[in-house]
CSV table of C-alpha atoms in Angstrom, one decimal:
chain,number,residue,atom,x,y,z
A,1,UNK,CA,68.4,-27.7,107.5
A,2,UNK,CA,66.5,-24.3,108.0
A,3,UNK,CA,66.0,-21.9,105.9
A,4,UNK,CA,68.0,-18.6,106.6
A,5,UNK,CA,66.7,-15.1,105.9
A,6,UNK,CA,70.5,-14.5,104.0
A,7,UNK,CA,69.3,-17.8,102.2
A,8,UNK,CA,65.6,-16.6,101.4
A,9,UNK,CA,67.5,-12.9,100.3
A,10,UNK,CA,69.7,-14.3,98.2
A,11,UNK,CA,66.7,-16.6,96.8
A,12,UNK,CA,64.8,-13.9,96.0
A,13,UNK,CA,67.5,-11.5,94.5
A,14,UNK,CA,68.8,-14.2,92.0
A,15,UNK,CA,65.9,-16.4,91.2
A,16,UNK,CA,62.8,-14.2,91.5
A,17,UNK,CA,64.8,-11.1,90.5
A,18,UNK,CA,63.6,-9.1,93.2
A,19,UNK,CA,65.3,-6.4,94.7
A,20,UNK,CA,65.5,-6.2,97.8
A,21,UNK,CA,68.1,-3.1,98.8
A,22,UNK,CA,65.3,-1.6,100.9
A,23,UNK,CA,63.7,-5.0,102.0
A,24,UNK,CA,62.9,-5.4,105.6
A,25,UNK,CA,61.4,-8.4,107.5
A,26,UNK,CA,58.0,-7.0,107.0
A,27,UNK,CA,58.2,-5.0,103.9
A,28,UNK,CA,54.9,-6.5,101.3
A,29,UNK,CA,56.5,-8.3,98.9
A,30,UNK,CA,53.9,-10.2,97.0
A,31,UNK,CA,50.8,-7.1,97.7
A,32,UNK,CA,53.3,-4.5,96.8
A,33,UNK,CA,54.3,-5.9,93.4
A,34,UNK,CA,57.7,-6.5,94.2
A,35,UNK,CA,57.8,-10.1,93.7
A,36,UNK,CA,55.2,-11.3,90.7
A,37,UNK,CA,52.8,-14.0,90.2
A,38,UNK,CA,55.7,-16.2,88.0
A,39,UNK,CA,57.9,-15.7,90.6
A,40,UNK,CA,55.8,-16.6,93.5
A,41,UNK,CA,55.4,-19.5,92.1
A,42,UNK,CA,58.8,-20.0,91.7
A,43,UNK,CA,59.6,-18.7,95.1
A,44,UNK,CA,56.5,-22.0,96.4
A,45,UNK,CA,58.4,-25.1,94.5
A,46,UNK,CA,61.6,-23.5,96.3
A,47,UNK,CA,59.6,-23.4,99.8
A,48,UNK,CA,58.2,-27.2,99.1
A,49,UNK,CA,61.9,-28.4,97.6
A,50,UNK,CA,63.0,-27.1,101.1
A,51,UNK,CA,60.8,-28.4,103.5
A,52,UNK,CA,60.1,-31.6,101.9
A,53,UNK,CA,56.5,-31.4,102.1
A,54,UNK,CA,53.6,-30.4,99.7
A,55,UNK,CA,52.0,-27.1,100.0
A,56,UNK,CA,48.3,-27.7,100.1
A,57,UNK,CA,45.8,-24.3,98.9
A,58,UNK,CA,45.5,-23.8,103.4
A,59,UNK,CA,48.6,-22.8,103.0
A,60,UNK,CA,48.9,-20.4,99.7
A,61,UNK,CA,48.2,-17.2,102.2
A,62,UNK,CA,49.1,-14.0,102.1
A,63,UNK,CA,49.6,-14.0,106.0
A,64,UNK,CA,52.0,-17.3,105.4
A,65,UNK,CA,53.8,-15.7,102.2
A,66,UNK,CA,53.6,-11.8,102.1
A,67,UNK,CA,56.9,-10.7,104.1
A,68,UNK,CA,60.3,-12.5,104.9
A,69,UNK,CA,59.1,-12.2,108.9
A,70,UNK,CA,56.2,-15.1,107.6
A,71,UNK,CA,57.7,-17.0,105.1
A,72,UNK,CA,60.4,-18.0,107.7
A,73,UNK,CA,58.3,-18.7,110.0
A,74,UNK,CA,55.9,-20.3,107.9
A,75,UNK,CA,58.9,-23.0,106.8
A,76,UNK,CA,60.3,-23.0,110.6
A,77,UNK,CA,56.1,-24.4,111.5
A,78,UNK,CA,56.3,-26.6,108.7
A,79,UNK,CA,59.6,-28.4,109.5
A,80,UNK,CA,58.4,-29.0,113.5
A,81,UNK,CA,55.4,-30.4,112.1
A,82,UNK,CA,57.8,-32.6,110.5
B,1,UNK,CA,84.3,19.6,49.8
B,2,UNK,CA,82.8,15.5,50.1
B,3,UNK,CA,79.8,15.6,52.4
B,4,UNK,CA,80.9,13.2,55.3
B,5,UNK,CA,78.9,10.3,55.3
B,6,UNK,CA,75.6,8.8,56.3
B,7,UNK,CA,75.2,7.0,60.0
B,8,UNK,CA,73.5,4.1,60.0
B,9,UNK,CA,72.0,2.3,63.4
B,10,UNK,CA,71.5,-1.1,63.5
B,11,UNK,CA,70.4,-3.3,66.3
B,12,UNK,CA,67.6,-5.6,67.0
B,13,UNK,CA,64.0,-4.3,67.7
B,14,UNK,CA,63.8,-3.3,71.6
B,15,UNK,CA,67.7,-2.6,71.7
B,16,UNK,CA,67.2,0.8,72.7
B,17,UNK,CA,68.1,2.3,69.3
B,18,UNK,CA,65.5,4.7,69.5
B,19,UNK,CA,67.2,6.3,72.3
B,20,UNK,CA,70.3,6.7,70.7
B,21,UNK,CA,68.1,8.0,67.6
B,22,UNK,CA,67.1,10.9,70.2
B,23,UNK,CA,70.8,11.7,70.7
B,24,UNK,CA,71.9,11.9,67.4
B,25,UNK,CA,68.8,13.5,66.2
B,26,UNK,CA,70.0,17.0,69.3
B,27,UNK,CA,73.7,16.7,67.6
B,28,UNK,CA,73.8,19.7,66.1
B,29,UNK,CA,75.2,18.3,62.7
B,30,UNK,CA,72.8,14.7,62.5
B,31,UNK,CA,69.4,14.6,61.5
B,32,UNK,CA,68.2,11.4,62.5
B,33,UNK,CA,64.3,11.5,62.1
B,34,UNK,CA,62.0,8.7,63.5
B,35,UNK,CA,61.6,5.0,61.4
B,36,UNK,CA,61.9,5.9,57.7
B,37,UNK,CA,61.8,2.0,56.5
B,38,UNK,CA,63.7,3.6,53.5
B,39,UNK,CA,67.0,0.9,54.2
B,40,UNK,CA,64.6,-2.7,54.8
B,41,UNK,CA,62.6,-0.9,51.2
B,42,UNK,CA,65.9,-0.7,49.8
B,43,UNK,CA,66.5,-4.7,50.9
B,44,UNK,CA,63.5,-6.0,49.7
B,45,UNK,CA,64.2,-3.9,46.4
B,46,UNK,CA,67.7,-5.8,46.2
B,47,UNK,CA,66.0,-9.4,47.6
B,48,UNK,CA,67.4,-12.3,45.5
B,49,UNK,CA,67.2,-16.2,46.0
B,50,UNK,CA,69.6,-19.2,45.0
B,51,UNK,CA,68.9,-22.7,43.9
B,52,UNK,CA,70.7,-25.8,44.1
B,53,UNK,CA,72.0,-25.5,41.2
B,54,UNK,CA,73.7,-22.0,41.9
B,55,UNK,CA,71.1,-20.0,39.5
B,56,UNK,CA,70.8,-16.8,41.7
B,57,UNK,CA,67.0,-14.4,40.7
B,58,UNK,CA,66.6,-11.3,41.7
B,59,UNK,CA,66.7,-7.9,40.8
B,60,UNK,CA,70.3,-7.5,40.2
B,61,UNK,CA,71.1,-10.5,37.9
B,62,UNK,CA,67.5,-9.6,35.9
B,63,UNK,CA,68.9,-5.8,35.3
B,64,UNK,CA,72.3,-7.5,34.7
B,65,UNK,CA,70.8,-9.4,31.4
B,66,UNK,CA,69.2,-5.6,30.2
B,67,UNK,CA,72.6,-4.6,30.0
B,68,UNK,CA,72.7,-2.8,33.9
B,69,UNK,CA,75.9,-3.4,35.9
B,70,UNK,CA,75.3,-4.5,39.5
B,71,UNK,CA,77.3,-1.8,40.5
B,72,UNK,CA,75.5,0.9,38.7
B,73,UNK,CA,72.2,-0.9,39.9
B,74,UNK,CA,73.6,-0.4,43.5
B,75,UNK,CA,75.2,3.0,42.9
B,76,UNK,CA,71.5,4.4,41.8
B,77,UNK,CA,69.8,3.3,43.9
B,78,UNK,CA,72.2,4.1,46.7
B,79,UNK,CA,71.7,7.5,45.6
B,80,UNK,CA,68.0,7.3,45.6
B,81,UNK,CA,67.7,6.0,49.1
B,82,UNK,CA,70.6,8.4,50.6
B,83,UNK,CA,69.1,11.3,49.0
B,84,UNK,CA,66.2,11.1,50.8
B,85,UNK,CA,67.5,11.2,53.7
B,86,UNK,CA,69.9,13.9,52.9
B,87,UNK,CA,67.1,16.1,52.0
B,88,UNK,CA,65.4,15.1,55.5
B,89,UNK,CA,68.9,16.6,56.9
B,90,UNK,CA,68.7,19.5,54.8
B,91,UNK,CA,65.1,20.7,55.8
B,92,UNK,CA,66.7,20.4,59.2
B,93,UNK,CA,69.4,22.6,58.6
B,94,UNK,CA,71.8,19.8,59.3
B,95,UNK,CA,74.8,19.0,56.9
B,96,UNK,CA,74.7,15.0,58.0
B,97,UNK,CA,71.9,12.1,57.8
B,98,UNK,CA,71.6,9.6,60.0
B,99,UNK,CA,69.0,6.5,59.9
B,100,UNK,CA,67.5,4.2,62.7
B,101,UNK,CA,65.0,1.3,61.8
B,102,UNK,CA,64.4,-1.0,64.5
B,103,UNK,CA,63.3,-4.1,61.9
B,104,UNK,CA,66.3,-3.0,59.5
B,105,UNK,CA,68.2,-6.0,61.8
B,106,UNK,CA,66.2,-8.2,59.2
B,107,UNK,CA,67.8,-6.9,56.4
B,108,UNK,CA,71.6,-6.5,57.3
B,109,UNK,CA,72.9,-8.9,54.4
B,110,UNK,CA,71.0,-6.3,52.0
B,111,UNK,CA,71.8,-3.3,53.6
B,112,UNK,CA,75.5,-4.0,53.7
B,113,UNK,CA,75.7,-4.3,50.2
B,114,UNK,CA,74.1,-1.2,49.5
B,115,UNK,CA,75.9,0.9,52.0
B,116,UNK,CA,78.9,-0.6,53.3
B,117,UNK,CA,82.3,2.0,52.4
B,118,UNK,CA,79.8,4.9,51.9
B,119,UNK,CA,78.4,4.9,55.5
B,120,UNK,CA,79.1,4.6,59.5
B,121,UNK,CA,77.8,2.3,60.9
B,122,UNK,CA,76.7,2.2,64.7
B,123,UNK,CA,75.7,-1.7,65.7
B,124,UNK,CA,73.9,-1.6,68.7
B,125,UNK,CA,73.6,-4.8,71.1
B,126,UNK,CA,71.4,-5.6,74.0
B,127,UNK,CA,70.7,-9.1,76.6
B,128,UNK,CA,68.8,-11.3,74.3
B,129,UNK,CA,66.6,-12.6,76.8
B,130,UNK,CA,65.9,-8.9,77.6
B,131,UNK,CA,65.0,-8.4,73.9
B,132,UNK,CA,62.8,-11.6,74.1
B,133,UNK,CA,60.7,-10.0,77.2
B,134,UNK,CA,60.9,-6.4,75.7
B,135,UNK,CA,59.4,-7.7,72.1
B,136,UNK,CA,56.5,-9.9,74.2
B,137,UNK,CA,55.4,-6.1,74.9
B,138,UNK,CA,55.8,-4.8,71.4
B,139,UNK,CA,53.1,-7.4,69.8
B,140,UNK,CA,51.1,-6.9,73.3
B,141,UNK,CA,51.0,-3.1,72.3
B,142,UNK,CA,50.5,-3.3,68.8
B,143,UNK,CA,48.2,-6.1,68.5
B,144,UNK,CA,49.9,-8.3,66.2
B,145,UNK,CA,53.0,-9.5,64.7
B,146,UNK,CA,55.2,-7.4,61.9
B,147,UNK,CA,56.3,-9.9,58.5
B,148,UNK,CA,59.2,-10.8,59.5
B,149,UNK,CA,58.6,-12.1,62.7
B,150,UNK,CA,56.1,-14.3,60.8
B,151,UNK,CA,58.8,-17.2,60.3
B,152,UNK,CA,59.9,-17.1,63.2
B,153,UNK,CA,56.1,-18.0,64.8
B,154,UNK,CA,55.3,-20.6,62.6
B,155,UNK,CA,58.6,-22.4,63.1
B,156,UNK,CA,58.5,-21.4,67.5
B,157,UNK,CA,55.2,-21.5,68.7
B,158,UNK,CA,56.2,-20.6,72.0
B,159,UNK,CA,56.3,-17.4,71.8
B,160,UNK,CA,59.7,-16.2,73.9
B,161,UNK,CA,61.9,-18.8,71.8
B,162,UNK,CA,60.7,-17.5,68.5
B,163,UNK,CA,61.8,-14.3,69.8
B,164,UNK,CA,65.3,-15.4,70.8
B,165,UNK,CA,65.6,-16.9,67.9
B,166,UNK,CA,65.1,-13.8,66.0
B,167,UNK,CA,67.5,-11.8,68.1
B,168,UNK,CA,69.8,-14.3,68.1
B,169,UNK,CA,69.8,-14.4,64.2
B,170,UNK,CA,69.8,-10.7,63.8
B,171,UNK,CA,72.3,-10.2,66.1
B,172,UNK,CA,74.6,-12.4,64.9
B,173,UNK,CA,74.2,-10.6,61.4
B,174,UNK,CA,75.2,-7.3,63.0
B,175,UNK,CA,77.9,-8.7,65.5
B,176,UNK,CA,79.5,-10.0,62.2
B,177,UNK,CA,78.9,-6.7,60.2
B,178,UNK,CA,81.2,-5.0,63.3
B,179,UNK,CA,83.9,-7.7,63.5
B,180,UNK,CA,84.2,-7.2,59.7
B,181,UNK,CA,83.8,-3.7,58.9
B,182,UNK,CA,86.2,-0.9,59.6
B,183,UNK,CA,83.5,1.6,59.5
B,184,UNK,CA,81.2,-0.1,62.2
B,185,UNK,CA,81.3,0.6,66.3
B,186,UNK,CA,79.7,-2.0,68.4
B,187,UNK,CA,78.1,-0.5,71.5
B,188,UNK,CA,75.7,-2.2,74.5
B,189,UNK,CA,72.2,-0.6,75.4
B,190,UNK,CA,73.3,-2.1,79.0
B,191,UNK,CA,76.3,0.5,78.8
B,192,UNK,CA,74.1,3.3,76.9
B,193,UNK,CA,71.7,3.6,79.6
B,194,UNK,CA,74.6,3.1,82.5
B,195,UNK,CA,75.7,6.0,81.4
B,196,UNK,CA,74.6,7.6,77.9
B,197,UNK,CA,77.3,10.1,78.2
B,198,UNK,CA,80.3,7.8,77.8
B,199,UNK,CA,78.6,5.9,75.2
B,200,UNK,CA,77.2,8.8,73.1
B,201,UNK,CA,80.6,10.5,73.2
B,202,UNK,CA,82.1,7.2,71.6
B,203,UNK,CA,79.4,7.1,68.8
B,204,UNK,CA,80.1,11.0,68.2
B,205,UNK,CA,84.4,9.9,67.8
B,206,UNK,CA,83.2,7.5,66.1
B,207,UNK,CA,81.5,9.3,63.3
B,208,UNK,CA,84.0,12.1,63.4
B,209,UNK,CA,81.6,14.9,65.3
B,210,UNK,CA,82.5,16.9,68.0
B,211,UNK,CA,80.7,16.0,71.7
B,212,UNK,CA,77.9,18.8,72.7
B,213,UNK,CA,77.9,19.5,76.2
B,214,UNK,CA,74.2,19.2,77.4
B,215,UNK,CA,73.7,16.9,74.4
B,216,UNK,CA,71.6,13.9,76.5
B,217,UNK,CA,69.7,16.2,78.3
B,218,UNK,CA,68.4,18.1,75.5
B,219,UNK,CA,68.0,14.5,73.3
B,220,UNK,CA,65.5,13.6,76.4
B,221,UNK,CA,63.9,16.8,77.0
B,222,UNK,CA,63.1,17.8,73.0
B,223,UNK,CA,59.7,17.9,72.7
B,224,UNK,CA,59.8,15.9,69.3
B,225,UNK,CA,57.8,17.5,66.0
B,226,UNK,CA,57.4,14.0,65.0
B,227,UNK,CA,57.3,11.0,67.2
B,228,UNK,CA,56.7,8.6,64.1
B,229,UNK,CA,57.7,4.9,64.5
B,230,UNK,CA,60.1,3.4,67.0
B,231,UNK,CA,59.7,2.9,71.2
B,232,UNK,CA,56.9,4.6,73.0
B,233,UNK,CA,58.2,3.9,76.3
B,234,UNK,CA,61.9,6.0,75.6
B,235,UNK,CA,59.3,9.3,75.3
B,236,UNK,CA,57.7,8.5,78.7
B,237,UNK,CA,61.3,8.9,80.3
B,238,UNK,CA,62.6,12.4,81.8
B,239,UNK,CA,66.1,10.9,81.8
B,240,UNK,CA,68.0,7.0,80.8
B,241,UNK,CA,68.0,5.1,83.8
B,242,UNK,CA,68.7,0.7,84.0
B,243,UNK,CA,65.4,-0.3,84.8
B,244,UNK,CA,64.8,-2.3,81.5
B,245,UNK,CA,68.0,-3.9,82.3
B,246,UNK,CA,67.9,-7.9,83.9
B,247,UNK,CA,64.1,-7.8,83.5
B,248,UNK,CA,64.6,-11.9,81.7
B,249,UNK,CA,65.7,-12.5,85.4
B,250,UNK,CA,61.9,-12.6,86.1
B,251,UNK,CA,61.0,-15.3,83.8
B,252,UNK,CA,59.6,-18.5,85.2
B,253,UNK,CA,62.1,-21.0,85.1
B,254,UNK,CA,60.7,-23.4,82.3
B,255,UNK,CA,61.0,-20.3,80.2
B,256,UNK,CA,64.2,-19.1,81.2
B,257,UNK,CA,65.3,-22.8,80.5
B,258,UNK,CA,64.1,-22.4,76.6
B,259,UNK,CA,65.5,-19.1,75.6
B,260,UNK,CA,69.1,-19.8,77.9
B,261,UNK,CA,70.0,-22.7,75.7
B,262,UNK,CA,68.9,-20.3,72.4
B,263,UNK,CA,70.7,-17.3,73.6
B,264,UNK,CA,73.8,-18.1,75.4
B,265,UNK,CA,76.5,-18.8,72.7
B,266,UNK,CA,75.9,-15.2,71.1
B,267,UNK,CA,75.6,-13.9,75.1
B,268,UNK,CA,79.3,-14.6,75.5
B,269,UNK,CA,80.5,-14.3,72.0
B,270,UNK,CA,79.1,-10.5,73.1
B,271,UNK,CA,80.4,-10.5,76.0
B,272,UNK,CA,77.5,-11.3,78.8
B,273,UNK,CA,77.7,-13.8,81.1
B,274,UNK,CA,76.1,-17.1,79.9
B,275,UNK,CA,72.8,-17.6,81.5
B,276,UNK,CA,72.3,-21.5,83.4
B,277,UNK,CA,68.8,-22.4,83.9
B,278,UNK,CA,67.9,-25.9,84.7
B,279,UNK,CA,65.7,-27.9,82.7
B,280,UNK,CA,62.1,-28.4,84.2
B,281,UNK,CA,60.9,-32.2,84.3
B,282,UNK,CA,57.3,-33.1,83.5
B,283,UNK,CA,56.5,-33.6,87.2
B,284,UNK,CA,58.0,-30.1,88.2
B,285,UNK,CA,56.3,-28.3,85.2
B,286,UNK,CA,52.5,-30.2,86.5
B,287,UNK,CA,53.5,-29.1,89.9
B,288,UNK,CA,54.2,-25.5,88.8
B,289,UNK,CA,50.8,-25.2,87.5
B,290,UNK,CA,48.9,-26.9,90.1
B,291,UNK,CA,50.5,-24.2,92.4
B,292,UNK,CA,49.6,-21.3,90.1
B,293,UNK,CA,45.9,-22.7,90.2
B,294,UNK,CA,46.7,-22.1,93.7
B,295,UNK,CA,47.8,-18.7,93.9
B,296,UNK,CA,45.2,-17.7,91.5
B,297,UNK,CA,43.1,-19.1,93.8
B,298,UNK,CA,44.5,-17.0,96.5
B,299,UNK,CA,44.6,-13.5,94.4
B,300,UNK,CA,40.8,-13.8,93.9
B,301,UNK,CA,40.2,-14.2,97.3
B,302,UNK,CA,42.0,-11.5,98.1
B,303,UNK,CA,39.9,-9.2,95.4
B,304,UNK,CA,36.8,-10.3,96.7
B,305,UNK,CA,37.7,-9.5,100.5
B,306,UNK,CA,39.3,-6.2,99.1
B,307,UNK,CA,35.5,-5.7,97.0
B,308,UNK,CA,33.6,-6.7,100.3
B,309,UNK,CA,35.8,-4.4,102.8
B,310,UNK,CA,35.5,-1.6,100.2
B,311,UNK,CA,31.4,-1.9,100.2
B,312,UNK,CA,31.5,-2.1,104.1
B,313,UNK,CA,33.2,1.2,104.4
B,314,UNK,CA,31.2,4.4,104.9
B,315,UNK,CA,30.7,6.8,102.6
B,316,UNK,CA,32.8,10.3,103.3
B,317,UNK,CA,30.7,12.9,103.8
């Protein structure tokens, strides 16, 4: 199943707190503060739960994690690499 | 003519009682000045303990074998307490006292015997879990942890449960105090800072004052003679706004886990939706902090490229 940016939104806004009114697919949201440390964190074992597969330190980027834009494609590369 | 009587406000440390200090303090007729201590003095003055066997010490039943009625031990010292605060008032120019002291919450068994039927009382309720995060900042700030938090460390050593745990057992003492007492008015910080308006104009009915038009704006704009004890951060604020509201939403899940199961019969009994947070097994917990190695990892890097691009950059001028 892939991960929809409604699914992500509604991730964030419940579990991480986050809100994310004025959110668009590349508004920061790590590097502007808008999502914290604890809640990154958070926000990872949901990306790993999701695609099945271990997130190795590679992958802990800014340019995979930063924006909803590269998180979804960051899990759409993961899942085709199976 | 009987004065009318004293207002007391109770609530657990980081309710946001000292923002509804600031709005009784513009009223007109209240003098509410910052955290006397004079009502938790008062309860430690009236501190008793009981044995098995029922033998009860303290200093009631010791003046009660010098030949001193309870009630005239009460009554006295009633009038010592009260009348300083009524000579606060007075300075003020204000006919009416009212007192706020955050760690009061401790005392509420004491301080209902010294002043239920001779005051109002105004018990104010907020999220525990918000409470939890909102006290983390208080010993952050300060440095350290006031006595009677101490029982609560020793028996929690993780910190956020020892705070529930406190909230949840002063809370409880208050929520009971308004079920039971006539003269009591329960009110939410959630709903204060929604919209202080409504809410103060319910404390004002309820303490038999007439509403002030202008009366919020001028609590948040008085540039205070005395700041004294109580929150820092309600003086940093131009105007009452929900940002302090859902911040336990933030917590990381293992510790939203520990205070849920602490705080969520007294959330519903007030009236907040119970809070379900799953429990975190050992392999999720060592897999949580191998990833925050990770992204501590990652934040360094990022410093150290934001250090190096900063160095590359030309000087202006």
């Amino acid at each position: 199943m892939s991960l929809t940016r409604d699914a992500l939104v509604e991730y964030l806004e419940e579990s991480a707190g986050a809100d994310m009114d004025d959110v668009n697919d590349d508004t920061p949201l790590f590097s502007s503060g808008l999502v914290d440390s604890f809640a990154m964190v958070d926000l990872l074992m949901f990306l790993e739960k999701h695609t099945g597969t271990k997130l190795g330190p590679e992958d802990i980027d800014l340019d995979n994690l930063d924006t909803l834009a590269r998180i979804l494609a960051f899990v759409s590369a993961r899942k085709q690499q199976g | 003519m009987t004065a009318a009587p004293g207002i007391v406000v109770l609530g657990s440390p980081r309710s946001g009682t000292t923002l509804l200090r600031r709005i009784l303090d513009a009223h007109s007729n209240i003098a509410c000045p910052p955290e006397t201590y004079v009502l938790s003095a008062a309860a430690r003055f009236l501190h008793e303990e009981k044995f098995d066997h029922g033998l009860r010490i303290g200093v009631l039943v010791g003046l009660g074998y010098a030949g001193v009625e309870e009630a005239d031990a009460l009554t006295r010292l009633r009038e010592f307490t009260f009348g300083l605060l009524a000579d606060n008032a007075k300075r003020q120019g204000k006919p009416r006292w009212a007192e706020k002291t955050a760690f009061d919450a401790f005392h509420v068994a004491a301080i209902r015997k010294l002043c239920q039927g001779h005051v109002r009382f105004i018990c104010m309720q907020r999220h525990g879990m918000d409470v939890a995060c909102s006290l983390g900042d208080l010993v952050d700030k300060t440095g350290g942890y006031v006595d009677e938090l101490h029982p609560y460390i020793r028996q929690y050593p993780q910190r956020l449960q020892a705070f529930a745990h406190a909230w949840r057992d002063t809370s409880t003492a208050i929520a009971d105090l308004a079920d039971e007492d006539d003269g009591a008015l329960q009110i939410r910080y959630e709903d204060l800072a929604a919209d202080p308006e409504a809410v103060a104009r319910s404390v004002l009915a309820h303490v038999g004052e007439p509403w002030e038009d202008g009366l919020v704006d001028r609590a948040l704009s008085k540039t205070p003679e005395q700041v004294g004890f109580g929150d820092w951060k309600t003086y940093g604020r131009a105007q009452v706004d929900t940002s302090s509201v859902g911040r336990w939403k933030k917590l990381p899940a293992p510790a939203l886990h520990g205070i849920a199961e602490i705080c969520n019969p007294l959330l519903t009994r007030l009236g907040y939706d119970a809070v379900q947070a799953d429990a975190v097994d050992d392999e999720d917990a060592r897999r949580r902090y191998e990833l925050g190695l990770m992204m501590a990892r990652m934040k360094a890097a990022k410093a150290a490229k934001a250090a190096v691009a900063k160095a590359a950059k030309p000087a202006k001028g």
